[in-house]
Amino acid sequence: MGTSMTGSRGRRAVPVRAWAGAVVCLALLGTFGAWFLLRRETPPPCNGLAENASVQKSVGAAVHPGISCAALGEAIVKATAGSQPGRHTQAQAQAMKDVVFALGWGQSQKIQLDPALRVPLATALADYAPDVHEMLAGFDNEYIVNAGDNKPPWEAEGTYHLSVWNSVLTKTLRAVAVDPRAYALLRMAETHTAAGRLAAVPADATGVDLSLQPTKNARALGILDGLSDTYTRDGAWRTAVRDRLLREPAAQDTYQEDPAAYLTATWLQGLRNTPEAELANRLRAQGVDIARAWTQARNTDESTRQALIAEVDQSAQSAYREAKS
């Protein structure tokens, strides 16, 4: 009996030791797995911009590994800003292109942008508002053929132009838009550009010459609406965007005195009078609203106006669905 009990204890001791070893192995594997996932999913500081060779070269010596993201943002704004908005040297436009490609290039469909970089990047991109407008609208072939990362900025109309692939631009804009202050900067820059494009349309324009610019405006604004759709559902985000937009000084000039300023001020006044619950819809209607104010100020005949507004609305809705998906 004693021998039997001893043998029994011996047989049970083997699986106990085996289970103990298995538990240790599983614990080690779990620790290693967690470490591996954390290492894989944790982005590099400042989204890796400080370590990017192209960014270091074009933005300047101020960029180096270990720089704070706030200081990096300041360096980007300084290196990319022109003597006036929309006017840039080749080096400035190249720096902006290198930064956008460094952020948006890769397989990931979404960028988790460091919060300290959102407003500086929006500030830098807003300085390129005419180029961003054309890229979002997607009608100008020059921006398409020069979009590759191996294509340098090109010169036209006294400035060097920025162009990047659409997927790279939209990923960057979507990441920037998380911050309502940053999004408002981009939105206001596009508003000024859209108003300026309408103001430049000749008074006697008809057909495509009349409809092209408001349609492009609606598409550019519709893309911005689609990229921000997730955030627009947040009431606090919407309110912060409106409050930031309404800080913009709105000149009370007549359309004849300053068409662009008049269209901008008219839209801002409408936004100011919009109830909180209707803010998202009012933002999405901007392309139509500004085109309607424009046709009214030009005394466009009713049938032409209605046809044009329908075309503009279709352009805006199509762009919104495209960017939202």
Short mmCIF file of N, CA and C in Angstrom, two decimals, residues 40-144:
data_model
loop_
_atom_site.label_atom_id
_atom_site.label_comp_id
_atom_site.label_asym_id
_atom_site.label_seq_id
_atom_site.Cartn_x
_atom_site.Cartn_y
_atom_site.Cartn_z
N ARG A 40 5.07 47.80 -31.94
CA ARG A 40 4.61 47.94 -33.31
C ARG A 40 3.60 49.07 -33.46
N GLU A 41 2.72 49.25 -32.47
CA GLU A 41 1.62 50.19 -32.57
C GLU A 41 1.97 51.59 -32.07
N THR A 42 3.02 51.73 -31.29
CA THR A 42 3.38 53.03 -30.78
C THR A 42 4.14 53.81 -31.86
N PRO A 43 3.61 54.92 -32.32
CA PRO A 43 4.29 55.66 -33.38
C PRO A 43 5.55 56.33 -32.84
N PRO A 44 6.50 56.61 -33.71
CA PRO A 44 7.71 57.32 -33.27
C PRO A 44 7.35 58.74 -32.86
N PRO A 45 8.19 59.37 -32.04
CA PRO A 45 7.91 60.75 -31.62
C PRO A 45 7.70 61.67 -32.82
N CYS A 46 6.72 62.56 -32.70
CA CYS A 46 6.42 63.55 -33.75
C CYS A 46 6.18 62.88 -35.10
N ASN A 47 5.59 61.69 -35.05
CA ASN A 47 5.26 60.92 -36.25
C ASN A 47 6.46 60.65 -37.15
N GLY A 48 7.64 60.61 -36.54
CA GLY A 48 8.85 60.27 -37.29
C GLY A 48 9.39 61.38 -38.16
N LEU A 49 8.80 62.56 -38.11
CA LEU A 49 9.27 63.66 -38.98
C LEU A 49 10.69 64.09 -38.66
N ALA A 50 11.02 64.10 -37.36
CA ALA A 50 12.35 64.56 -36.97
C ALA A 50 13.45 63.62 -37.43
N GLU A 51 13.09 62.35 -37.68
CA GLU A 51 14.08 61.36 -38.13
C GLU A 51 14.11 61.21 -39.64
N ASN A 52 13.19 61.88 -40.34
CA ASN A 52 13.09 61.73 -41.78
C ASN A 52 14.17 62.56 -42.48
N ALA A 53 14.97 61.92 -43.30
CA ALA A 53 16.11 62.59 -43.93
C ALA A 53 15.67 63.74 -44.85
N SER A 54 14.60 63.53 -45.59
CA SER A 54 14.13 64.59 -46.49
C SER A 54 13.66 65.80 -45.71
N VAL A 55 12.94 65.57 -44.60
CA VAL A 55 12.46 66.67 -43.78
C VAL A 55 13.63 67.40 -43.15
N GLN A 56 14.60 66.64 -42.64
CA GLN A 56 15.79 67.27 -42.05
C GLN A 56 16.49 68.16 -43.06
N LYS A 57 16.59 67.69 -44.29
CA LYS A 57 17.31 68.45 -45.32
C LYS A 57 16.55 69.70 -45.74
N SER A 58 15.24 69.58 -45.96
CA SER A 58 14.48 70.71 -46.52
C SER A 58 13.98 71.69 -45.47
N VAL A 59 13.64 71.19 -44.27
CA VAL A 59 13.15 72.09 -43.23
C VAL A 59 14.31 72.80 -42.55
N GLY A 60 15.45 72.10 -42.40
CA GLY A 60 16.63 72.79 -41.89
C GLY A 60 17.28 72.14 -40.69
N ALA A 61 18.39 72.74 -40.27
CA ALA A 61 19.22 72.18 -39.20
C ALA A 61 18.50 72.14 -37.87
N ALA A 62 17.45 72.91 -37.72
CA ALA A 62 16.71 72.91 -36.45
C ALA A 62 16.03 71.58 -36.19
N VAL A 63 15.83 70.78 -37.24
CA VAL A 63 15.16 69.49 -37.10
C VAL A 63 16.18 68.41 -36.81
N HIS A 64 15.99 67.71 -35.71
CA HIS A 64 16.89 66.64 -35.32
C HIS A 64 16.16 65.69 -34.38
N PRO A 65 16.56 64.44 -34.30
CA PRO A 65 15.93 63.51 -33.36
C PRO A 65 15.99 64.07 -31.94
N GLY A 66 14.87 63.99 -31.25
CA GLY A 66 14.81 64.50 -29.89
C GLY A 66 14.19 65.89 -29.78
N ILE A 67 14.00 66.58 -30.91
CA ILE A 67 13.36 67.89 -30.88
C ILE A 67 11.92 67.74 -30.39
N SER A 68 11.41 68.70 -29.66
CA SER A 68 10.02 68.62 -29.21
C SER A 68 9.11 68.82 -30.41
N CYS A 69 7.91 68.25 -30.34
CA CYS A 69 6.97 68.37 -31.46
C CYS A 69 6.54 69.82 -31.65
N ALA A 70 6.43 70.58 -30.57
CA ALA A 70 6.07 72.00 -30.69
C ALA A 70 7.15 72.76 -31.44
N ALA A 71 8.43 72.49 -31.09
CA ALA A 71 9.54 73.16 -31.78
C ALA A 71 9.61 72.72 -33.24
N LEU A 72 9.31 71.44 -33.49
CA LEU A 72 9.30 70.95 -34.87
C LEU A 72 8.21 71.65 -35.67
N GLY A 73 7.03 71.83 -35.08
CA GLY A 73 5.96 72.53 -35.76
C GLY A 73 6.35 73.94 -36.12
N GLU A 74 7.01 74.63 -35.20
CA GLU A 74 7.47 75.99 -35.48
C GLU A 74 8.48 76.01 -36.63
N ALA A 75 9.36 75.03 -36.64
CA ALA A 75 10.37 74.96 -37.70
C ALA A 75 9.72 74.72 -39.06
N ILE A 76 8.68 73.89 -39.09
CA ILE A 76 7.98 73.61 -40.34
C ILE A 76 7.30 74.87 -40.86
N VAL A 77 6.62 75.58 -39.98
CA VAL A 77 5.94 76.82 -40.40
C VAL A 77 6.96 77.82 -40.94
N LYS A 78 8.06 77.97 -40.24
CA LYS A 78 9.10 78.93 -40.65
C LYS A 78 9.71 78.56 -42.00
N ALA A 79 9.95 77.28 -42.21
CA ALA A 79 10.62 76.84 -43.43
C ALA A 79 9.71 76.86 -44.65
N THR A 80 8.40 76.77 -44.44
CA THR A 80 7.48 76.66 -45.57
C THR A 80 6.75 77.95 -45.91
N ALA A 81 6.74 78.92 -45.00
CA ALA A 81 5.95 80.15 -45.20
C ALA A 81 6.57 81.04 -46.27
N GLY A 82 5.70 81.59 -47.13
CA GLY A 82 6.16 82.48 -48.17
C GLY A 82 6.15 83.93 -47.73
N SER A 83 6.59 84.81 -48.60
CA SER A 83 6.59 86.24 -48.29
C SER A 83 5.17 86.76 -48.14
N GLN A 84 4.22 86.08 -48.78
CA GLN A 84 2.80 86.33 -48.62
C GLN A 84 2.08 85.02 -48.96
N PRO A 85 0.86 84.83 -48.44
CA PRO A 85 0.16 83.56 -48.70
C PRO A 85 0.07 83.25 -50.19
N GLY A 86 0.40 82.03 -50.54
CA GLY A 86 0.32 81.62 -51.93
C GLY A 86 1.54 81.98 -52.76
N ARG A 87 2.55 82.61 -52.15
CA ARG A 87 3.76 82.97 -52.87
C ARG A 87 4.96 82.31 -52.21
N HIS A 88 5.62 81.40 -52.92
CA HIS A 88 6.67 80.60 -52.29
C HIS A 88 7.86 80.39 -53.22
N THR A 89 9.01 80.24 -52.59
CA THR A 89 10.20 79.85 -53.33
C THR A 89 10.16 78.34 -53.55
N GLN A 90 11.05 77.86 -54.39
CA GLN A 90 11.12 76.43 -54.63
C GLN A 90 11.48 75.68 -53.35
N ALA A 91 12.40 76.23 -52.56
CA ALA A 91 12.83 75.57 -51.32
C ALA A 91 11.68 75.49 -50.33
N GLN A 92 10.88 76.54 -50.23
CA GLN A 92 9.74 76.53 -49.30
C GLN A 92 8.70 75.50 -49.72
N ALA A 93 8.37 75.48 -51.00
CA ALA A 93 7.38 74.52 -51.49
C ALA A 93 7.90 73.09 -51.37
N GLN A 94 9.21 72.89 -51.58
CA GLN A 94 9.79 71.55 -51.44
C GLN A 94 9.72 71.08 -49.99
N ALA A 95 9.97 71.99 -49.05
CA ALA A 95 9.88 71.63 -47.63
C ALA A 95 8.46 71.19 -47.28
N MET A 96 7.46 71.92 -47.78
CA MET A 96 6.07 71.56 -47.50
C MET A 96 5.75 70.20 -48.11
N LYS A 97 6.23 69.96 -49.31
CA LYS A 97 5.98 68.69 -49.98
C LYS A 97 6.63 67.54 -49.23
N ASP A 98 7.86 67.73 -48.77
CA ASP A 98 8.56 66.68 -48.04
C ASP A 98 7.84 66.34 -46.73
N VAL A 99 7.33 67.35 -46.05
CA VAL A 99 6.62 67.11 -44.79
C VAL A 99 5.33 66.33 -45.03
N VAL A 100 4.56 66.73 -46.04
CA VAL A 100 3.29 66.05 -46.31
C VAL A 100 3.53 64.61 -46.75
N PHE A 101 4.53 64.39 -47.59
CA PHE A 101 4.83 63.02 -48.01
C PHE A 101 5.35 62.18 -46.85
N ALA A 102 6.15 62.77 -46.00
CA ALA A 102 6.67 62.03 -44.85
C ALA A 102 5.53 61.57 -43.93
N LEU A 103 4.47 62.37 -43.85
CA LEU A 103 3.32 62.01 -43.02
C LEU A 103 2.39 61.03 -43.72
N GLY A 104 2.04 61.32 -44.96
CA GLY A 104 0.98 60.58 -45.62
C GLY A 104 1.40 59.37 -46.40
N TRP A 105 2.70 59.17 -46.58
CA TRP A 105 3.17 58.03 -47.36
C TRP A 105 3.13 56.77 -46.51
N GLY A 106 2.68 55.67 -47.09
CA GLY A 106 2.65 54.40 -46.35
C GLY A 106 1.31 53.71 -46.53
N GLN A 107 1.20 52.53 -45.92
CA GLN A 107 0.02 51.70 -46.10
C GLN A 107 -1.13 52.08 -45.19
N SER A 108 -0.84 52.68 -44.04
CA SER A 108 -1.89 53.01 -43.08
C SER A 108 -2.87 54.01 -43.69
N GLN A 109 -4.16 53.76 -43.47
CA GLN A 109 -5.20 54.64 -44.00
C GLN A 109 -5.49 55.82 -43.08
N LYS A 110 -4.92 55.78 -41.87
CA LYS A 110 -5.21 56.84 -40.91
C LYS A 110 -3.95 57.22 -40.16
N ILE A 111 -3.72 58.52 -40.03
CA ILE A 111 -2.56 59.02 -39.31
C ILE A 111 -2.99 59.50 -37.93
N GLN A 112 -2.33 59.01 -36.91
CA GLN A 112 -2.56 59.51 -35.55
C GLN A 112 -1.53 60.62 -35.31
N LEU A 113 -1.89 61.82 -35.69
CA LEU A 113 -0.94 62.92 -35.67
C LEU A 113 -0.74 63.44 -34.26
N ASP A 114 0.52 63.70 -33.91
CA ASP A 114 0.81 64.26 -32.59
C ASP A 114 0.05 65.58 -32.43
N PRO A 115 -0.66 65.76 -31.30
CA PRO A 115 -1.47 66.97 -31.11
C PRO A 115 -0.71 68.28 -31.29
N ALA A 116 0.57 68.29 -30.92
CA ALA A 116 1.35 69.53 -31.03
C ALA A 116 1.65 69.91 -32.48
N LEU A 117 1.42 68.99 -33.40
CA LEU A 117 1.71 69.27 -34.81
C LEU A 117 0.48 69.71 -35.60
N ARG A 118 -0.71 69.56 -35.05
CA ARG A 118 -1.93 69.78 -35.84
C ARG A 118 -2.09 71.24 -36.27
N VAL A 119 -2.05 72.17 -35.33
CA VAL A 119 -2.21 73.58 -35.68
C VAL A 119 -1.05 74.10 -36.53
N PRO A 120 0.22 73.77 -36.20
CA PRO A 120 1.31 74.22 -37.08
C PRO A 120 1.19 73.70 -38.51
N LEU A 121 0.79 72.44 -38.67
CA LEU A 121 0.64 71.91 -40.02
C LEU A 121 -0.52 72.59 -40.76
N ALA A 122 -1.60 72.85 -40.04
CA ALA A 122 -2.72 73.57 -40.65
C ALA A 122 -2.28 74.98 -41.06
N THR A 123 -1.49 75.62 -40.21
CA THR A 123 -0.98 76.97 -40.51
C THR A 123 -0.12 76.93 -41.77
N ALA A 124 0.75 75.93 -41.85
CA ALA A 124 1.63 75.81 -43.02
C ALA A 124 0.82 75.53 -44.28
N LEU A 125 -0.12 74.60 -44.21
CA LEU A 125 -0.92 74.26 -45.38
C LEU A 125 -1.83 75.40 -45.81
N ALA A 126 -2.33 76.17 -44.85
CA ALA A 126 -3.18 77.32 -45.18
C ALA A 126 -2.41 78.34 -46.02
N ASP A 127 -1.10 78.40 -45.85
CA ASP A 127 -0.28 79.32 -46.63
C ASP A 127 -0.23 78.89 -48.09
N TYR A 128 -0.59 77.64 -48.35
CA TYR A 128 -0.63 77.08 -49.71
C TYR A 128 -2.07 76.88 -50.16
N ALA A 129 -2.97 77.72 -49.66
CA ALA A 129 -4.40 77.55 -49.92
C ALA A 129 -4.75 77.43 -51.41
N PRO A 130 -4.18 78.25 -52.30
CA PRO A 130 -4.53 78.08 -53.72
C PRO A 130 -4.14 76.70 -54.26
N ASP A 131 -3.00 76.18 -53.81
CA ASP A 131 -2.58 74.84 -54.25
C ASP A 131 -3.46 73.76 -53.64
N VAL A 132 -3.75 73.88 -52.35
CA VAL A 132 -4.63 72.90 -51.71
C VAL A 132 -6.00 72.91 -52.38
N HIS A 133 -6.49 74.10 -52.71
CA HIS A 133 -7.78 74.23 -53.40
C HIS A 133 -7.77 73.45 -54.72
N GLU A 134 -6.73 73.64 -55.51
CA GLU A 134 -6.66 72.96 -56.81
C GLU A 134 -6.52 71.46 -56.66
N MET A 135 -5.75 71.03 -55.66
CA MET A 135 -5.60 69.59 -55.45
C MET A 135 -6.91 68.95 -55.00
N LEU A 136 -7.65 69.63 -54.13
CA LEU A 136 -8.93 69.10 -53.66
C LEU A 136 -9.96 69.09 -54.79
N ALA A 137 -9.97 70.15 -55.59
CA ALA A 137 -10.93 70.21 -56.70
C ALA A 137 -10.61 69.17 -57.76
N GLY A 138 -9.31 68.95 -58.03
CA GLY A 138 -8.89 67.88 -58.93
C GLY A 138 -9.14 68.13 -60.40
N PHE A 139 -9.26 69.39 -60.81
CA PHE A 139 -9.54 69.70 -62.21
C PHE A 139 -8.29 70.06 -63.00
N ASP A 140 -7.23 70.47 -62.32
CA ASP A 140 -6.04 71.00 -62.99
C ASP A 140 -5.02 69.89 -63.20
N ASN A 141 -4.76 69.57 -64.46
CA ASN A 141 -3.87 68.46 -64.78
C ASN A 141 -2.43 68.70 -64.33
N GLU A 142 -2.03 69.98 -64.24
CA GLU A 142 -0.67 70.31 -63.82
C GLU A 142 -0.38 69.77 -62.42
N TYR A 143 -1.39 69.81 -61.56
CA TYR A 143 -1.23 69.31 -60.19
C TYR A 143 -1.17 67.78 -60.15
N ILE A 144 -1.76 67.15 -61.13
CA ILE A 144 -1.76 65.69 -61.18
C ILE A 144 -0.42 65.16 -61.67
#
